[in-house]
Amino acid sequence: MKHHDIVIVGGGPAGLAAAVAARKAGISDILILERDNVLGGILNQCIHNGFGLHTFKEELTGPEYAARYIAQMEEEKIPYRLNTIVVDITRNREVTYINREEGLVTIRAGAVILAMGCRERPRGALNTPGYRPAGIYSAGTAQRLMNIEGYLVGKEAVILGSGDIGLIMARRMTLEGAKVKVVAEIMPYSGGLKRNIVQCLDDYGIPLKLSHTVVDIHGKERLTGVTIAEVDANKNPIPGTEEYYSCDTLLLSVGLIPENELSKGAGISLNRVTSGPNVNDRLETEAEGIYACGNVLHVHDLVDFVSQEAALAGENAAEFVKRKASQAEADAAADGEKRKNAATAGERAAEDGERKKTVTASDTEEDAQPTHADRRGHANVIPLIAADGVRYTVPQFLETDGMRDSVTVRFRVADVYRDRYISVYYDDQLISRKKKKVLAPGEMEQVVLTKKSLAEYPRTERITIRTEVE
Amino acid sequence: MEVRELICINCPMGCPLTVTMDGDRLTVTGNTCPRGEDYAKKEVLSPTRIVTSSVRVNGGTIARVSVKTKTDIPKGKIFDVMKEIRAARVDAPVTMGDVVIADCAGTGVEVIATKSVARA
């Protein structure tokens, strides 16, 4: 079986940044497996600008942002395979993929980085009544059709959901001459970034109806219209508020789901809130040597943070591979030493028996690698708790023995909050608080934990991140 | 005295800005950094946008090449710019940064390719 030091599943923004960082950290044997026929992932169809403000201090379009990383990949001569789909990953890091040239191949990886991204929640997940006429697309599908394949998906559109892709597509369709009649959002707030609401809806006078949803879909062959109604606090449509909108297109921008079928197959436990793997501060999943980053870990708003997170995963995977290599070297040296001594003493037969035993023992140890759950009881593992308006944290655990000087914890809040603090507690001890004028579920937040501050509280059993009213 | 409410778009903070226009005097409140003030003033006096779209490619590996105005253009010119972008055609190969339209809709701004498209 072929071996690669690091195998990266996915050649989108996360996979690219992870690869570049791992190479810079000194790993030469890296392989990226990408199912599309180009690198760059979803950035290729995100032709709008606004990418890279944090990473490159300038505003780039999606393809330009991807090109920066692809250029670094080429400079570093990092190998990749296109049109290649990974079908299985095992806990002991065997990766099976298929492509036309090689057929079905299984390789062994020193470390695996999961960078598969996410997919759109489909209509079927919404239970919206009505026929299944042509003209209903997920927003990202429509984006691909327009920006890469060159089709105008419709002339009169209604958009359900105010996620960023829906907002971007509202502007895109308007610019191409279509009429976007309304964006309906079931929640009382938008799930998209504010800049997108300003520049995609307000600029073009497209109304955003909060607490509204599509309750009926009309048309049999082709969509002819939708009925939109206001919803109450429990998201149930309020009778009498129904409004009919004629349209030939309905775009759905109703959420993204991390694509974790492979992770599940490897027996990696997923977080119920993020739908991504639970990870420690090194972004390592429960399976030793398998790391996760980008939208497969949790859905991001900004690609810049995906790149940062992925670079961290790449560096940590590189460290892991190097640590394993030096361990193996030390083991081999010890083994050689032992054999020499044994031969001199003329105890070859006895030594052979002993060696066999050693091999079996270390194999068992490998199989029983401790998971986060096992490690949770250990003194050096501190769970991060999301509380009081914080929905989740990534990472979910901190392992203090290998902790870096600072760890960025990213999270989302559960609702729109005004004038609240984001507070960090070590057990019951308040460590830091930062006042925020506005917090919204659509905008990821972060706090930084430092090794120095944690060292002052060596007995910390859990770290809680919560929002607090004054 | 005129008051306008804006949302700053310079960063994900999205500060809620209030611009008070008292004759020629503009006062901005609600911003948490100098960029907010600059944005608010510009947005009230002469708003601009970068326009991104795509242009049909003849003989390329994909049907369209993504493009953008090289710098921001007056907001009021967006649809004039789009009209020229929609009418434009390029032949593959296209290299990222290639000029697709030299002076778009009299703005003096180039429209450039934001990706490369190889010949099919």
Coordinates of C-alpha atoms in Angstrom, one line a residue:
Chain A
M1 CA 0.0 0.0 0.0
K2 CA 1.3 3.4 -1.0
H3 CA 2.1 5.8 1.8
H4 CA 1.9 9.6 2.0
D5 CA 2.8 11.7 5.0
I6 CA -0.3 13.9 4.7
V7 CA -3.4 13.3 2.6
I8 CA -5.8 16.1 2.3
V9 CA -9.4 15.4 1.3
G10 CA -10.7 18.4 -0.7
G11 CA -8.9 21.0 -2.8
G12 CA -11.1 24.0 -1.9
P13 CA -9.9 27.0 0.2
A14 CA -9.4 24.8 3.3
G15 CA -7.5 22.0 1.6
L16 CA -5.2 24.5 -0.2
A17 CA -4.3 26.5 2.8
A18 CA -3.7 23.3 4.9
A19 CA -1.4 22.0 2.2
V20 CA 0.6 25.2 1.9
A21 CA 1.0 25.4 5.7
A22 CA 2.0 21.7 6.0
R23 CA 4.6 22.1 3.3
K24 CA 6.0 25.3 5.0
A25 CA 6.2 23.3 8.2
G26 CA 8.6 20.9 6.5
I27 CA 6.5 18.0 5.1
S28 CA 7.3 17.3 1.5
D29 CA 5.1 14.2 0.9
I30 CA 1.6 15.7 0.6
L31 CA -1.3 14.7 -1.6
I32 CA -4.6 16.6 -2.2
L33 CA -7.6 14.6 -3.5
E34 CA -10.2 16.8 -5.2
R35 CA -13.4 15.6 -6.8
D36 CA -13.9 18.5 -9.1
N37 CA -11.9 19.1 -12.3
V38 CA -10.2 22.2 -10.9
L39 CA -8.8 23.3 -7.6
G40 CA -10.4 26.1 -5.6
G41 CA -13.7 24.6 -4.7
I42 CA -16.7 26.8 -4.3
L43 CA -14.6 30.0 -4.7
N44 CA -14.6 29.4 -8.5
Q45 CA -18.3 30.3 -8.7
C46 CA -18.2 33.0 -6.0
I47 CA -17.3 35.7 -8.6
H48 CA -18.3 38.6 -6.3
N49 CA -15.7 40.6 -4.3
G50 CA -15.1 40.8 -0.6
F51 CA -12.6 37.9 -0.1
G52 CA -9.2 38.3 1.4
L53 CA -9.6 41.5 3.4
H54 CA -8.0 39.8 6.4
T55 CA -5.5 37.6 4.6
F56 CA -4.2 39.8 1.9
K57 CA -5.5 43.2 3.1
E58 CA -7.2 43.7 -0.2
E59 CA -10.6 42.9 -1.6
L60 CA -10.5 40.0 -4.1
T61 CA -13.1 38.0 -5.9
G62 CA -13.5 34.3 -5.1
P63 CA -11.5 33.1 -8.2
E64 CA -8.7 35.6 -7.4
Y65 CA -8.5 34.5 -3.8
A66 CA -8.3 30.8 -4.9
A67 CA -5.6 31.7 -7.5
R68 CA -3.4 33.2 -4.8
Y69 CA -3.3 29.8 -3.0
I70 CA -3.1 27.8 -6.2
A71 CA 0.0 29.8 -7.1
Q72 CA 1.6 29.0 -3.8
M73 CA 0.7 25.3 -4.3
E74 CA 2.4 25.4 -7.7
E75 CA 5.4 27.2 -6.3
E76 CA 5.7 24.5 -3.6
K77 CA 5.0 21.8 -6.2
I78 CA 2.4 20.2 -4.0
P79 CA 0.9 17.2 -5.8
Y80 CA -2.8 16.8 -6.2
R81 CA -5.3 14.6 -8.1
L82 CA -8.4 16.0 -9.7
N83 CA -11.6 14.2 -10.7
T84 CA -10.8 12.0 -7.7
I85 CA -13.4 11.1 -5.2
V86 CA -12.6 9.7 -1.8
V87 CA -15.0 6.9 -0.9
D88 CA -13.7 5.8 2.5
I89 CA -11.5 6.8 5.3
T90 CA -10.6 4.5 8.2
R91 CA -9.7 5.4 11.7
N92 CA -6.2 4.2 11.2
R93 CA -5.8 6.5 8.3
E94 CA -6.3 4.4 5.2
V95 CA -7.9 6.5 2.5
T96 CA -9.7 4.9 -0.5
Y97 CA -10.4 6.9 -3.6
I98 CA -11.6 6.4 -7.2
N99 CA -10.6 8.1 -10.4
R100 CA -10.5 7.2 -14.1
E101 CA -6.8 6.8 -14.4
E102 CA -6.1 4.6 -11.4
G103 CA -9.4 3.0 -10.6
L104 CA -10.0 2.1 -6.9
V105 CA -6.9 2.9 -4.8
T106 CA -6.3 2.6 -1.1
I107 CA -3.4 4.6 0.4
R108 CA -2.0 4.9 3.9
A109 CA -1.6 8.4 5.4
G110 CA 0.7 9.6 8.2
A111 CA -2.0 12.2 8.9
V112 CA -5.3 13.0 7.2
I113 CA -6.8 16.5 6.9
L114 CA -10.6 16.6 6.3
A115 CA -11.4 19.6 4.1
M116 CA -14.6 18.4 2.3
G117 CA -16.6 21.6 2.8
C118 CA -20.3 21.7 3.0
R119 CA -23.4 21.4 0.9
E120 CA -26.7 23.2 0.7
R121 CA -29.8 22.2 2.5
P122 CA -32.3 21.1 -0.2
R123 CA -36.0 21.8 -0.7
G124 CA -36.8 18.3 0.6
A125 CA -35.6 19.4 4.1
L126 CA -38.2 22.1 4.3
N127 CA -41.5 20.3 3.8
T128 CA -42.9 23.0 1.6
P129 CA -46.1 21.9 0.0
G130 CA -46.8 22.0 -3.7
Y131 CA -45.7 20.2 -6.9
R132 CA -42.1 19.9 -8.1
P133 CA -42.1 22.2 -11.0
A134 CA -38.9 23.3 -12.8
G135 CA -37.5 26.6 -11.6
I136 CA -36.7 25.8 -8.0
Y137 CA -33.0 25.8 -7.2
S138 CA -30.7 25.9 -4.2
A139 CA -29.0 29.3 -4.4
G140 CA -25.5 27.8 -4.9
T141 CA -26.8 25.7 -7.9
A142 CA -28.2 28.8 -9.5
Q143 CA -24.9 30.5 -8.8
R144 CA -23.0 27.8 -10.7
L145 CA -25.4 27.8 -13.6
M146 CA -25.1 31.6 -14.0
N147 CA -21.4 32.2 -13.3
I148 CA -19.8 29.1 -14.8
E149 CA -22.2 27.5 -17.2
G150 CA -23.7 30.8 -18.4
Y151 CA -27.5 30.3 -18.0
L152 CA -29.8 32.9 -16.6
V153 CA -31.9 30.7 -14.3
G154 CA -35.0 32.8 -14.5
K155 CA -36.6 36.2 -15.1
E156 CA -38.7 36.8 -12.0
A157 CA -37.4 35.4 -8.8
V158 CA -38.3 35.0 -5.2
I159 CA -35.6 34.0 -2.7
L160 CA -36.3 32.0 0.4
G161 CA -33.8 32.4 3.1
S162 CA -31.4 35.3 3.6
G163 CA -28.2 33.4 3.9
D164 CA -25.2 35.0 2.2
I165 CA -25.5 33.0 -1.0
G166 CA -29.2 34.0 -1.4
L167 CA -28.3 37.7 -0.9
I168 CA -25.4 37.5 -3.4
M169 CA -27.7 35.8 -5.9
A170 CA -30.4 38.5 -5.4
R171 CA -27.9 41.0 -6.7
R172 CA -26.4 38.8 -9.3
M173 CA -29.8 38.1 -10.9
T174 CA -30.8 41.7 -10.7
L175 CA -27.6 42.7 -12.5
E176 CA -28.3 40.2 -15.2
G177 CA -31.7 41.7 -15.8
A178 CA -33.9 39.5 -13.8
K179 CA -36.5 40.9 -11.3
V180 CA -36.0 39.7 -7.7
K181 CA -39.3 40.4 -6.1
V182 CA -38.6 39.6 -2.5
V183 CA -36.3 37.8 -0.1
A184 CA -38.3 35.9 2.6
E185 CA -36.6 34.9 5.9
I186 CA -38.4 32.7 8.4
M187 CA -36.3 34.0 11.3
P188 CA -36.8 37.5 12.8
Y189 CA -33.2 38.4 11.7
S190 CA -31.1 37.7 8.6
G191 CA -28.6 34.9 8.6
G192 CA -26.4 36.8 6.2
L193 CA -23.6 39.3 6.7
K194 CA -24.7 42.9 7.1
R195 CA -22.5 44.1 4.2
N196 CA -24.4 41.7 2.0
I197 CA -27.8 43.0 3.1
V198 CA -26.6 46.6 2.4
Q199 CA -24.9 45.9 -1.0
C200 CA -27.1 43.2 -2.4
L201 CA -30.6 44.1 -1.3
D202 CA -30.7 47.8 -0.1
D203 CA -28.7 49.0 -3.2
Y204 CA -31.3 47.5 -5.5
G205 CA -34.4 48.1 -3.5
I206 CA -35.1 44.4 -3.0
P207 CA -37.4 44.0 0.0
L208 CA -36.4 41.6 2.9
K209 CA -39.3 40.2 4.7
L210 CA -38.3 38.9 8.1
S211 CA -40.5 36.3 9.9
H212 CA -41.9 35.2 6.5
T213 CA -41.8 32.0 4.7
V214 CA -43.0 30.2 1.5
V215 CA -46.2 28.3 2.4
D216 CA -47.2 27.2 -1.1
I217 CA -45.6 26.5 -4.5
H218 CA -47.7 27.0 -7.6
G219 CA -47.2 25.5 -11.1
K220 CA -46.9 22.0 -12.4
E221 CA -44.4 22.0 -15.3
R222 CA -42.8 25.3 -14.5
L223 CA -43.0 27.4 -11.4
T224 CA -45.7 30.1 -11.8
G225 CA -45.7 31.6 -8.3
V226 CA -45.3 31.2 -4.6
T227 CA -47.4 32.1 -1.6
I228 CA -45.6 33.8 1.2
A229 CA -47.0 34.2 4.7
E230 CA -45.9 35.8 8.0
V231 CA -44.9 33.4 10.8
D232 CA -45.5 33.6 14.5
A233 CA -42.9 33.2 17.2
N234 CA -43.1 29.4 16.8
K235 CA -42.5 29.8 13.0
N236 CA -46.1 28.7 12.2
P237 CA -47.7 30.6 9.3
I238 CA -50.3 33.2 10.5
P239 CA -53.6 32.7 8.6
G240 CA -54.7 35.7 6.7
T241 CA -51.2 37.0 6.0
E242 CA -50.7 35.0 2.8
E243 CA -49.5 37.0 -0.2
Y244 CA -49.1 35.6 -3.7
Y245 CA -46.0 36.4 -5.8
S246 CA -45.9 35.4 -9.4
C247 CA -42.4 34.2 -10.3
D248 CA -40.7 31.6 -12.5
T249 CA -37.8 31.0 -10.1
L250 CA -37.5 30.2 -6.5
L251 CA -34.0 30.2 -5.0
L252 CA -33.4 28.5 -1.6
S253 CA -30.7 29.8 0.6
V254 CA -31.7 27.9 3.7
G255 CA -28.5 26.7 5.3
L256 CA -25.4 24.7 4.7
I257 CA -24.5 21.3 6.1
P258 CA -21.0 20.1 6.6
E259 CA -20.3 17.1 4.4
N260 CA -19.2 14.5 6.9
E261 CA -20.2 11.2 5.5
L262 CA -16.5 10.2 5.3
S263 CA -15.9 11.3 8.9
K264 CA -18.9 9.3 10.0
G265 CA -17.5 6.3 8.1
A266 CA -14.3 6.6 10.0
G267 CA -16.2 6.5 13.3
I268 CA -15.5 10.1 14.2
S269 CA -18.2 11.6 16.4
L270 CA -19.9 14.7 15.2
N271 CA -21.1 17.7 17.1
R272 CA -24.9 18.1 17.2
V273 CA -24.8 21.9 16.7
T274 CA -22.0 22.3 14.1
S275 CA -22.6 18.9 12.3
G276 CA -18.8 18.8 12.1
P277 CA -16.4 16.7 14.1
N278 CA -15.5 17.5 17.7
V279 CA -11.9 18.7 17.7
N280 CA -9.2 19.7 20.2
D281 CA -7.2 22.9 20.0
R282 CA -5.0 21.3 17.4
L283 CA -8.1 20.7 15.3
E284 CA -7.6 17.0 15.6
T285 CA -10.7 14.9 15.6
E286 CA -11.3 12.0 18.0
A287 CA -9.3 9.8 15.7
E288 CA -5.6 10.4 16.3
G289 CA -3.9 12.0 13.3
I290 CA -7.1 13.0 11.5
Y291 CA -7.6 16.7 11.5
A292 CA -10.6 18.9 10.2
C293 CA -10.8 22.4 9.0
G294 CA -13.0 24.8 7.0
N295 CA -16.7 24.3 6.4
V296 CA -16.6 20.6 7.1
L297 CA -15.7 21.5 10.7
H298 CA -18.3 24.3 11.0
V299 CA -19.8 26.6 8.4
H300 CA -17.9 29.9 8.1
D301 CA -19.0 33.3 6.8
L302 CA -15.5 34.5 5.7
V303 CA -13.0 32.5 3.7
D304 CA -10.2 34.3 5.4
F305 CA -11.0 32.5 8.7
V306 CA -11.2 29.2 6.8
S307 CA -7.7 29.8 5.5
Q308 CA -6.4 30.6 9.0
E309 CA -8.1 27.6 10.5
A310 CA -6.8 25.3 7.7
A311 CA -3.3 26.6 8.0
L312 CA -3.4 25.7 11.7
A313 CA -4.7 22.2 10.8
G314 CA -1.9 21.8 8.3
E315 CA 0.8 22.9 10.8
N316 CA -0.5 20.5 13.4
A317 CA -0.7 17.6 11.0
A318 CA 2.9 18.3 10.0
E319 CA 3.9 18.3 13.7
F320 CA 2.1 15.0 14.2
V321 CA 3.8 13.4 11.3
K322 CA 7.3 14.6 12.4
R323 CA 6.6 13.5 16.0
K324 CA 5.6 10.0 14.8
A325 CA 8.7 9.8 12.6
S326 CA 11.1 10.7 15.4
Q327 CA 9.3 8.2 17.7
A328 CA 9.7 5.5 15.1
E329 CA 13.4 6.4 14.7
A330 CA 13.9 6.2 18.4
D331 CA 12.1 2.8 18.6
A332 CA 14.1 1.4 15.7
A333 CA 17.4 2.6 17.4
A334 CA 16.3 1.0 20.7
D335 CA 15.3 -2.2 18.9
G336 CA 18.7 -2.3 17.0
E337 CA 20.6 -1.8 20.2
K338 CA 18.7 -4.6 21.9
R339 CA 19.3 -7.0 19.1
K340 CA 23.0 -6.3 19.1
N341 CA 23.2 -7.0 22.9
A342 CA 21.1 -10.1 22.6
A343 CA 23.3 -11.5 19.8
T344 CA 26.4 -10.9 21.8
A345 CA 24.9 -12.8 24.7
G346 CA 24.0 -15.6 22.4
E347 CA 20.3 -15.4 23.3
R348 CA 18.9 -15.0 19.8
A349 CA 16.1 -17.5 20.2
A350 CA 14.8 -15.9 23.4
E351 CA 15.1 -12.4 21.9
D352 CA 13.0 -13.4 18.8
G353 CA 10.2 -14.4 21.1
E354 CA 10.5 -11.2 23.0
R355 CA 10.4 -9.1 19.8
K356 CA 7.2 -10.8 18.6
K357 CA 5.7 -9.9 21.9
T358 CA 6.7 -6.3 21.6
V359 CA 5.1 -6.0 18.2
T360 CA 1.8 -7.4 19.4
A361 CA 1.8 -5.1 22.4
S362 CA 2.4 -2.0 20.4
D363 CA -0.3 -3.0 17.8
T364 CA -2.8 -3.3 20.6
E365 CA -1.8 0.1 21.9
E366 CA -2.3 1.6 18.4
D367 CA -5.8 0.2 18.2
A368 CA -6.8 1.6 21.6
Q369 CA -5.8 5.2 20.9
P370 CA -7.6 7.3 23.4
T371 CA -10.4 9.5 22.0
H372 CA -11.4 12.9 23.3
A373 CA -14.0 11.2 25.3
D374 CA -11.4 8.9 26.9
R375 CA -9.0 11.8 27.4
R376 CA -11.7 14.0 28.9
G377 CA -11.1 12.5 32.3
H378 CA -7.4 13.3 32.1
A379 CA -5.9 16.3 33.9
N380 CA -4.7 17.9 30.7
V381 CA -8.0 17.9 28.8
I382 CA -10.3 20.8 29.4
P383 CA -13.7 20.9 27.8
L384 CA -15.0 24.2 26.4
I385 CA -18.6 24.8 27.3
A386 CA -20.9 27.1 25.2
A387 CA -23.5 28.7 27.5
D388 CA -26.0 31.5 27.8
G389 CA -26.5 32.4 24.2
V390 CA -23.3 30.9 22.8
R391 CA -24.4 27.9 20.6
Y392 CA -21.2 26.1 20.2
T393 CA -17.4 26.5 20.3
V394 CA -14.7 25.2 17.9
P395 CA -12.5 23.7 19.3
Q396 CA -14.6 21.7 21.8
F397 CA -11.6 20.6 23.9
L398 CA -8.3 22.1 25.0
E399 CA -5.4 19.8 25.6
T400 CA -3.0 21.9 27.7
D401 CA 0.1 19.8 27.3
G402 CA 0.6 20.6 23.6
M403 CA -1.2 23.9 23.7
R404 CA 0.2 26.8 21.7
D405 CA 0.7 30.2 23.3
S406 CA -2.7 31.3 22.1
V407 CA -5.7 29.4 20.9
T408 CA -8.5 31.1 18.9
V409 CA -11.9 29.8 19.8
R410 CA -14.7 30.5 17.3
F411 CA -18.4 30.4 18.0
R412 CA -21.8 31.6 17.0
V413 CA -24.5 33.1 19.2
A414 CA -28.1 31.8 19.3
D415 CA -30.0 35.1 18.6
V416 CA -29.5 38.8 17.9
Y417 CA -28.2 40.4 21.0
R418 CA -27.5 44.1 21.8
D419 CA -25.0 45.4 24.3
R420 CA -23.8 42.2 25.7
Y421 CA -20.5 40.9 27.0
I422 CA -18.7 37.9 25.7
S423 CA -17.2 36.4 28.8
V424 CA -14.7 33.7 29.4
Y425 CA -14.8 31.7 32.7
Y426 CA -12.2 29.2 34.0
D427 CA -14.6 27.2 36.2
D428 CA -16.4 30.0 38.1
Q429 CA -13.6 32.5 37.7
L430 CA -14.3 35.3 35.2
I431 CA -11.2 35.7 33.1
S432 CA -12.1 38.2 30.4
R433 CA -15.1 40.0 29.1
K434 CA -15.5 42.1 26.0
K435 CA -18.5 44.3 25.3
K436 CA -20.2 43.9 21.9
K437 CA -22.8 46.4 20.5
V438 CA -24.3 43.8 18.3
L439 CA -24.1 40.0 18.2
A440 CA -25.8 38.1 15.5
P441 CA -26.0 34.4 14.6
G442 CA -25.0 35.2 11.0
E443 CA -21.6 36.5 12.1
M444 CA -19.0 34.2 13.7
E445 CA -17.4 35.5 16.8
Q446 CA -14.1 34.6 18.5
V447 CA -12.2 34.8 21.7
V448 CA -8.5 34.1 22.2
L449 CA -7.3 31.9 25.1
T450 CA -3.7 32.1 26.2
K451 CA -1.5 29.5 27.7
K452 CA -0.1 32.1 30.0
S453 CA -3.5 32.9 31.5
L454 CA -4.4 29.3 31.8
A455 CA -1.1 28.5 33.6
E456 CA -2.3 30.8 36.3
Y457 CA -5.2 28.5 36.9
P458 CA -3.7 25.1 36.7
R459 CA -6.7 23.4 38.3
T460 CA -9.2 24.5 35.7
E461 CA -11.7 21.8 34.9
R462 CA -13.8 23.5 32.3
I463 CA -13.7 26.8 30.3
T464 CA -17.1 28.4 29.7
I465 CA -17.8 31.0 27.0
R466 CA -21.1 32.8 27.5
T467 CA -22.9 36.1 26.7
E468 CA -23.8 38.3 29.6
V469 CA -26.1 41.2 30.1
E470 CA -24.6 44.1 32.0
Chain B
M1 CA -30.8 69.0 9.0
E2 CA -30.9 65.6 7.4
V3 CA -30.1 62.3 9.2
R4 CA -29.2 59.1 7.4
E5 CA -28.7 55.7 9.0
L6 CA -26.1 53.4 7.4
I7 CA -24.5 50.1 8.2
C8 CA -20.7 50.2 7.8
I9 CA -19.5 47.5 5.4
N10 CA -15.8 47.8 5.9
C11 CA -15.5 44.7 8.1
P12 CA -17.8 42.1 9.6
M13 CA -18.5 44.3 12.6
G14 CA -21.2 46.1 10.5
C15 CA -21.3 49.1 12.8
P16 CA -24.6 51.0 12.7
L17 CA -23.7 54.6 11.6
T18 CA -25.6 57.8 11.8
V19 CA -24.7 60.6 9.5
T20 CA -26.1 64.0 10.3
M21 CA -25.9 66.5 7.5
D22 CA -26.1 70.1 8.6
G23 CA -25.6 72.1 5.4
D24 CA -22.0 71.2 4.4
R25 CA -21.1 69.8 7.7
L26 CA -21.2 66.0 8.1
T27 CA -21.0 64.3 11.5
V28 CA -20.7 60.6 11.8
T29 CA -21.5 58.7 15.0
G30 CA -21.7 55.0 15.7
N31 CA -18.4 54.1 14.1
T32 CA -15.7 52.2 16.1
C33 CA -12.8 53.0 13.7
P34 CA -11.8 55.8 11.3
R35 CA -12.8 53.6 8.3
G36 CA -16.4 53.9 9.4
E37 CA -16.3 57.7 9.3
D38 CA -14.7 57.6 5.8
Y39 CA -17.2 55.1 4.6
A40 CA -20.2 57.1 5.9
K41 CA -19.0 60.3 4.3
K42 CA -18.3 58.7 1.0
E43 CA -21.6 56.8 1.0
V44 CA -23.5 60.0 1.5
L45 CA -21.6 62.2 -0.8
S46 CA -20.4 60.0 -3.7
P47 CA -21.2 56.3 -3.2
T48 CA -19.2 53.8 -5.4
R49 CA -19.2 50.1 -5.9
I50 CA -17.0 47.5 -7.6
V51 CA -19.1 45.6 -10.1
T52 CA -18.5 41.9 -10.6
S53 CA -20.1 39.8 -13.3
S54 CA -19.2 37.3 -16.0
V55 CA -18.6 37.5 -19.8
R56 CA -19.2 34.9 -22.4
V57 CA -16.1 33.1 -23.6
N58 CA -15.9 31.6 -27.1
G59 CA -14.0 28.3 -27.3
G60 CA -13.2 28.0 -23.6
T61 CA -13.2 25.1 -21.2
I62 CA -16.1 26.8 -19.4
A63 CA -18.8 29.1 -20.8
R64 CA -18.1 32.2 -18.9
V65 CA -15.1 34.1 -17.5
S66 CA -15.7 36.1 -14.3
V67 CA -14.9 39.8 -14.5
K68 CA -14.8 42.9 -12.3
T69 CA -14.4 46.7 -12.6
K70 CA -10.7 47.2 -11.8
T71 CA -11.6 50.0 -9.3
D72 CA -14.9 51.1 -7.9
I73 CA -17.3 53.1 -10.1
P74 CA -20.1 55.5 -9.2
K75 CA -23.1 53.6 -7.8
G76 CA -25.4 55.4 -10.3
K77 CA -23.4 53.8 -13.2
I78 CA -23.9 50.2 -12.2
F79 CA -26.5 49.4 -14.8
D80 CA -24.7 51.2 -17.6
V81 CA -21.6 49.2 -16.8
M82 CA -23.6 46.0 -16.7
K83 CA -25.1 46.7 -20.1
E84 CA -21.6 46.7 -21.7
I85 CA -20.4 43.7 -19.7
R86 CA -23.5 41.8 -20.9
A87 CA -22.8 42.6 -24.5
A88 CA -19.1 41.8 -24.3
R89 CA -17.5 38.5 -25.7
V90 CA -14.0 37.2 -25.4
D91 CA -12.1 34.4 -27.1
A92 CA -10.3 31.8 -25.1
P93 CA -7.6 31.6 -23.7
V94 CA -8.2 34.3 -21.1
T95 CA -5.7 35.1 -18.4
M96 CA -6.6 36.5 -15.0
G97 CA -6.0 40.3 -15.2
D98 CA -6.7 40.5 -18.9
V99 CA -8.6 43.7 -19.9
V100 CA -12.0 42.7 -21.2
I101 CA -13.4 46.2 -21.7
A102 CA -11.0 49.2 -21.8
D103 CA -13.2 52.1 -20.6
C104 CA -16.5 50.8 -19.4
A105 CA -19.5 53.0 -19.9
G106 CA -17.5 56.2 -19.9
T107 CA -16.3 55.6 -16.3
G108 CA -12.7 55.5 -17.4
V109 CA -12.4 52.2 -15.5
E110 CA -11.3 48.9 -17.1
V111 CA -13.2 45.7 -16.7
I112 CA -10.7 42.8 -16.1
A113 CA -10.9 39.0 -16.0
T114 CA -10.8 37.6 -12.5
K115 CA -10.0 34.0 -13.6
S116 CA -8.1 32.3 -16.4
V117 CA -10.0 30.2 -18.9
A118 CA -8.0 27.8 -21.1
R119 CA -9.0 26.9 -24.7
A120 CA -11.2 23.8 -24.9

